Amino acid sequence: MKYIHILFTVVLGPIYWLINIIHTKVQKWYFRMHKDDIIIWYLFTPFYWILVLITFIISVPYEFLIAVTSKLH
């Protein structure tokens, strides 16, 4: 069981890293748009929240796997 947790952690790691990088870059742009162009901000809001949901869906299991794997050692 320990090896399965480690395997999932290694496999999900790059996906987790990539989605968090994308989320961080988009978040900076999105919050800046609130001051610069409110119309684009409103138009992009549904896409931003979809990205937040995807980030949450990937982050929670990955961070749970990290916590469980670190307790196995």
mmCIF file of N, CA and C in Angstrom:
data_model
loop_
_atom_site.group_PDB
_atom_site.id
_atom_site.type_symbol
_atom_site.label_atom_id
_atom_site.label_comp_id
_atom_site.label_asym_id
_atom_site.label_seq_id
_atom_site.Cartn_x
_atom_site.Cartn_y
_atom_site.Cartn_z
ATOM 1 N N MET A 1 0.822 -1.194 0.000
ATOM 2 C CA MET A 1 0.000 0.000 0.000
ATOM 3 C C MET A 1 0.865 1.256 0.000
ATOM 4 N N LYS A 2 1.992 1.190 0.684
ATOM 5 C CA LYS A 2 2.888 2.334 0.751
ATOM 6 C C LYS A 2 3.395 2.698 -0.645
ATOM 7 N N TYR A 3 3.698 1.704 -1.451
ATOM 8 C CA TYR A 3 4.225 1.966 -2.782
ATOM 9 C C TYR A 3 3.171 2.556 -3.714
ATOM 10 N N ILE A 4 1.924 2.163 -3.520
ATOM 11 C CA ILE A 4 0.840 2.728 -4.325
ATOM 12 C C ILE A 4 0.670 4.208 -4.009
ATOM 13 N N HIS A 5 0.744 4.570 -2.735
ATOM 14 C CA HIS A 5 0.657 5.974 -2.348
ATOM 15 C C HIS A 5 1.805 6.774 -2.947
ATOM 16 N N ILE A 6 2.993 6.214 -2.889
ATOM 17 C CA ILE A 6 4.158 6.906 -3.443
ATOM 18 C C ILE A 6 4.019 7.048 -4.957
ATOM 19 N N LEU A 7 3.530 6.015 -5.634
ATOM 20 C CA LEU A 7 3.334 6.073 -7.080
ATOM 21 C C LEU A 7 2.331 7.163 -7.456
ATOM 22 N N PHE A 8 1.190 7.197 -6.766
ATOM 23 C CA PHE A 8 0.196 8.236 -7.041
ATOM 24 C C PHE A 8 0.749 9.627 -6.760
ATOM 25 N N THR A 9 1.553 9.761 -5.711
ATOM 26 C CA THR A 9 2.154 11.050 -5.392
ATOM 27 C C THR A 9 3.088 11.504 -6.501
ATOM 28 N N VAL A 10 3.878 10.582 -7.015
ATOM 29 C CA VAL A 10 4.813 10.925 -8.096
ATOM 30 C C VAL A 10 4.064 11.245 -9.386
ATOM 31 N N VAL A 11 3.010 10.511 -9.679
ATOM 32 C CA VAL A 11 2.252 10.733 -10.912
ATOM 33 C C VAL A 11 1.471 12.049 -10.848
ATOM 34 N N LEU A 12 0.854 12.334 -9.718
ATOM 35 C CA LEU A 12 0.059 13.559 -9.597
ATOM 36 C C LEU A 12 0.911 14.809 -9.376
ATOM 37 N N GLY A 13 2.171 14.643 -9.003
ATOM 38 C CA GLY A 13 3.035 15.782 -8.715
ATOM 39 C C GLY A 13 3.158 16.777 -9.853
ATOM 40 N N PRO A 14 3.541 16.343 -11.054
ATOM 41 C CA PRO A 14 3.656 17.309 -12.160
ATOM 42 C C PRO A 14 2.319 17.955 -12.539
ATOM 43 N N ILE A 15 1.237 17.190 -12.462
ATOM 44 C CA ILE A 15 -0.086 17.751 -12.764
ATOM 45 C C ILE A 15 -0.442 18.815 -11.734
ATOM 46 N N TYR A 16 -0.199 18.508 -10.466
ATOM 47 C CA TYR A 16 -0.458 19.454 -9.382
ATOM 48 C C TYR A 16 0.376 20.712 -9.553
ATOM 49 N N TRP A 17 1.653 20.547 -9.875
ATOM 50 C CA TRP A 17 2.541 21.684 -10.045
ATOM 51 C C TRP A 17 2.079 22.556 -11.217
ATOM 52 N N LEU A 18 1.751 21.939 -12.345
ATOM 53 C CA LEU A 18 1.329 22.678 -13.530
ATOM 54 C C LEU A 18 0.032 23.445 -13.286
ATOM 55 N N ILE A 19 -0.950 22.797 -12.699
ATOM 56 C CA ILE A 19 -2.227 23.469 -12.485
ATOM 57 C C ILE A 19 -2.092 24.609 -11.477
ATOM 58 N N ASN A 20 -1.216 24.463 -10.499
ATOM 59 C CA ASN A 20 -1.006 25.553 -9.548
ATOM 60 C C ASN A 20 -0.265 26.728 -10.180
ATOM 61 N N ILE A 21 0.674 26.463 -11.064
ATOM 62 C CA ILE A 21 1.360 27.542 -11.785
ATOM 63 C C ILE A 21 0.365 28.304 -12.662
ATOM 64 N N ILE A 22 -0.451 27.568 -13.400
ATOM 65 C CA ILE A 22 -1.463 28.204 -14.248
ATOM 66 C C ILE A 22 -2.425 29.016 -13.402
ATOM 67 N N HIS A 23 -2.883 28.453 -12.302
ATOM 68 C CA HIS A 23 -3.825 29.152 -11.430
ATOM 69 C C HIS A 23 -3.210 30.433 -10.868
ATOM 70 N N THR A 24 -1.964 30.385 -10.462
ATOM 71 C CA THR A 24 -1.314 31.565 -9.900
ATOM 72 C C THR A 24 -1.179 32.672 -10.940
ATOM 73 N N LYS A 25 -0.764 32.318 -12.149
ATOM 74 C CA LYS A 25 -0.615 33.321 -13.216
ATOM 75 C C LYS A 25 -1.960 33.932 -13.590
ATOM 76 N N VAL A 26 -2.972 33.085 -13.740
ATOM 77 C CA VAL A 26 -4.300 33.581 -14.107
ATOM 78 C C VAL A 26 -4.876 34.424 -12.978
ATOM 79 N N GLN A 27 -4.646 34.018 -11.748
ATOM 80 C CA GLN A 27 -5.166 34.762 -10.606
ATOM 81 C C GLN A 27 -4.581 36.174 -10.551
ATOM 82 N N LYS A 28 -3.300 36.325 -10.786
ATOM 83 C CA LYS A 28 -2.681 37.660 -10.806
ATOM 84 C C LYS A 28 -3.311 38.519 -11.894
ATOM 85 N N TRP A 29 -3.478 37.947 -13.078
ATOM 86 C CA TRP A 29 -4.086 38.688 -14.180
ATOM 87 C C TRP A 29 -5.541 39.030 -13.872
ATOM 88 N N TYR A 30 -6.265 38.071 -13.336
ATOM 89 C CA TYR A 30 -7.692 38.235 -13.053
ATOM 90 C C TYR A 30 -7.921 39.349 -12.034
ATOM 91 N N PHE A 31 -7.158 39.368 -10.966
ATOM 92 C CA PHE A 31 -7.333 40.402 -9.951
ATOM 93 C C PHE A 31 -6.910 41.777 -10.471
ATOM 94 N N ARG A 32 -5.915 41.815 -11.335
ATOM 95 C CA ARG A 32 -5.503 43.083 -11.937
ATOM 96 C C ARG A 32 -6.586 43.616 -12.879
ATOM 97 N N MET A 33 -7.287 42.722 -13.561
ATOM 98 C CA MET A 33 -8.347 43.139 -14.483
ATOM 99 C C MET A 33 -9.508 43.810 -13.758
ATOM 100 N N HIS A 34 -9.691 43.503 -12.502
ATOM 101 C CA HIS A 34 -10.768 44.139 -11.748
ATOM 102 C C HIS A 34 -10.561 45.646 -11.686
ATOM 103 N N LYS A 35 -9.309 46.072 -11.624
ATOM 104 C CA LYS A 35 -9.001 47.503 -11.601
ATOM 105 C C LYS A 35 -8.899 48.083 -13.011
ATOM 106 N N ASP A 36 -8.362 47.311 -13.946
ATOM 107 C CA ASP A 36 -8.083 47.840 -15.287
ATOM 108 C C ASP A 36 -9.306 47.846 -16.200
ATOM 109 N N ASP A 37 -10.003 46.719 -16.278
ATOM 110 C CA ASP A 37 -11.129 46.601 -17.210
ATOM 111 C C ASP A 37 -12.195 45.704 -16.587
ATOM 112 N N ILE A 38 -13.189 46.316 -16.018
ATOM 113 C CA ILE A 38 -14.209 45.580 -15.258
ATOM 114 C C ILE A 38 -15.056 44.675 -16.164
ATOM 115 N N ILE A 39 -15.231 45.065 -17.432
ATOM 116 C CA ILE A 39 -16.042 44.247 -18.344
ATOM 117 C C ILE A 39 -15.348 42.914 -18.621
ATOM 118 N N ILE A 40 -14.050 42.966 -18.911
ATOM 119 C CA ILE A 40 -13.303 41.718 -19.121
ATOM 120 C C ILE A 40 -13.301 40.896 -17.846
ATOM 121 N N TRP A 41 -13.212 41.558 -16.720
ATOM 122 C CA TRP A 41 -13.229 40.854 -15.442
ATOM 123 C C TRP A 41 -14.535 40.069 -15.278
ATOM 124 N N TYR A 42 -15.665 40.727 -15.572
ATOM 125 C CA TYR A 42 -16.951 40.034 -15.468
ATOM 126 C C TYR A 42 -17.084 38.911 -16.496
ATOM 127 N N LEU A 43 -16.599 39.130 -17.708
ATOM 128 C CA LEU A 43 -16.704 38.102 -18.741
ATOM 129 C C LEU A 43 -15.829 36.891 -18.435
ATOM 130 N N PHE A 44 -14.689 37.102 -17.789
ATOM 131 C CA PHE A 44 -13.756 36.018 -17.510
ATOM 132 C C PHE A 44 -14.073 35.297 -16.191
ATOM 133 N N THR A 45 -14.935 35.864 -15.362
ATOM 134 C CA THR A 45 -15.219 35.291 -14.040
ATOM 135 C C THR A 45 -15.657 33.822 -14.086
ATOM 136 N N PRO A 46 -16.558 33.395 -14.965
ATOM 137 C CA PRO A 46 -16.917 31.962 -14.980
ATOM 138 C C PRO A 46 -15.730 31.055 -15.289
ATOM 139 N N PHE A 47 -14.871 31.478 -16.222
ATOM 140 C CA PHE A 47 -13.695 30.678 -16.553
ATOM 141 C C PHE A 47 -12.720 30.613 -15.384
ATOM 142 N N TYR A 48 -12.587 31.725 -14.682
ATOM 143 C CA TYR A 48 -11.697 31.743 -13.523
ATOM 144 C C TYR A 48 -12.183 30.769 -12.448
ATOM 145 N N TRP A 49 -13.479 30.763 -12.184
ATOM 146 C CA TRP A 49 -14.005 29.876 -11.143
ATOM 147 C C TRP A 49 -13.962 28.409 -11.550
ATOM 148 N N ILE A 50 -14.043 28.137 -12.844
ATOM 149 C CA ILE A 50 -13.841 26.768 -13.319
ATOM 150 C C ILE A 50 -12.399 26.341 -13.053
ATOM 151 N N LEU A 51 -11.446 27.238 -13.299
ATOM 152 C CA LEU A 51 -10.047 26.950 -13.007
ATOM 153 C C LEU A 51 -9.827 26.743 -11.507
ATOM 154 N N VAL A 52 -10.482 27.537 -10.683
ATOM 155 C CA VAL A 52 -10.387 27.360 -9.231
ATOM 156 C C VAL A 52 -10.926 25.986 -8.834
ATOM 157 N N LEU A 53 -12.023 25.575 -9.418
ATOM 158 C CA LEU A 53 -12.612 24.270 -9.118
ATOM 159 C C LEU A 53 -11.683 23.132 -9.553
ATOM 160 N N ILE A 54 -11.103 23.243 -10.734
ATOM 161 C CA ILE A 54 -10.158 22.216 -11.203
ATOM 162 C C ILE A 54 -8.948 22.152 -10.278
ATOM 163 N N THR A 55 -8.440 23.307 -9.881
ATOM 164 C CA THR A 55 -7.300 23.347 -8.964
ATOM 165 C C THR A 55 -7.652 22.683 -7.641
ATOM 166 N N PHE A 56 -8.837 22.943 -7.138
ATOM 167 C CA PHE A 56 -9.278 22.349 -5.883
ATOM 168 C C PHE A 56 -9.409 20.832 -6.020
ATOM 169 N N ILE A 57 -9.991 20.377 -7.115
ATOM 170 C CA ILE A 57 -10.203 18.947 -7.331
ATOM 171 C C ILE A 57 -8.872 18.195 -7.405
ATOM 172 N N ILE A 58 -7.856 18.817 -7.970
ATOM 173 C CA ILE A 58 -6.556 18.163 -8.071
ATOM 174 C C ILE A 58 -5.746 18.326 -6.785
ATOM 175 N N SER A 59 -5.841 19.481 -6.151
ATOM 176 C CA SER A 59 -5.012 19.776 -4.976
ATOM 177 C C SER A 59 -5.380 18.946 -3.753
ATOM 178 N N VAL A 60 -6.645 18.795 -3.496
ATOM 179 C CA VAL A 60 -7.064 18.104 -2.267
ATOM 180 C C VAL A 60 -6.586 16.647 -2.237
ATOM 181 N N PRO A 61 -6.824 15.844 -3.278
ATOM 182 C CA PRO A 61 -6.319 14.466 -3.213
ATOM 183 C C PRO A 61 -4.792 14.393 -3.168
ATOM 184 N N TYR A 62 -4.132 15.294 -3.905
ATOM 185 C CA TYR A 62 -2.668 15.260 -3.923
ATOM 186 C C TYR A 62 -2.105 15.595 -2.546
ATOM 187 N N GLU A 63 -2.622 16.628 -1.909
ATOM 188 C CA GLU A 63 -2.120 16.996 -0.589
ATOM 189 C C GLU A 63 -2.485 15.937 0.454
ATOM 190 N N PHE A 64 -3.618 15.271 0.284
ATOM 191 C CA PHE A 64 -3.961 14.153 1.160
ATOM 192 C C PHE A 64 -2.969 13.004 0.987
ATOM 193 N N LEU A 65 -2.609 12.709 -0.272
ATOM 194 C CA LEU A 65 -1.627 11.654 -0.536
ATOM 195 C C LEU A 65 -0.275 11.991 0.078
ATOM 196 N N ILE A 66 0.119 13.249 -0.009
ATOM 197 C CA ILE A 66 1.390 13.660 0.598
ATOM 198 C C ILE A 66 1.343 13.452 2.115
ATOM 199 N N ALA A 67 0.236 13.832 2.725
ATOM 200 C CA ALA A 67 0.107 13.679 4.175
ATOM 201 C C ALA A 67 0.138 12.218 4.585
ATOM 202 N N VAL A 68 -0.584 11.373 3.858
ATOM 203 C CA VAL A 68 -0.632 9.952 4.186
ATOM 204 C C VAL A 68 0.724 9.290 3.927
ATOM 205 N N THR A 69 1.366 9.650 2.804
ATOM 206 C CA THR A 69 2.650 9.067 2.473
ATOM 207 C C THR A 69 3.719 9.459 3.487
ATOM 208 N N SER A 70 3.677 10.693 3.958
ATOM 209 C CA SER A 70 4.682 11.106 4.933
ATOM 210 C C SER A 70 4.486 10.407 6.285
ATOM 211 N N LYS A 71 3.276 10.021 6.600
ATOM 212 C CA LYS A 71 3.030 9.274 7.854
ATOM 213 C C LYS A 71 3.450 7.810 7.739
ATOM 214 N N LEU A 72 3.543 7.309 6.504
ATOM 215 C CA LEU A 72 3.918 5.905 6.310
ATOM 216 C C LEU A 72 5.402 5.662 6.571
ATOM 217 N N HIS A 73 6.201 6.682 6.512
ATOM 218 C CA HIS A 73 7.650 6.512 6.693
ATOM 219 C C HIS A 73 8.001 6.383 8.133
#
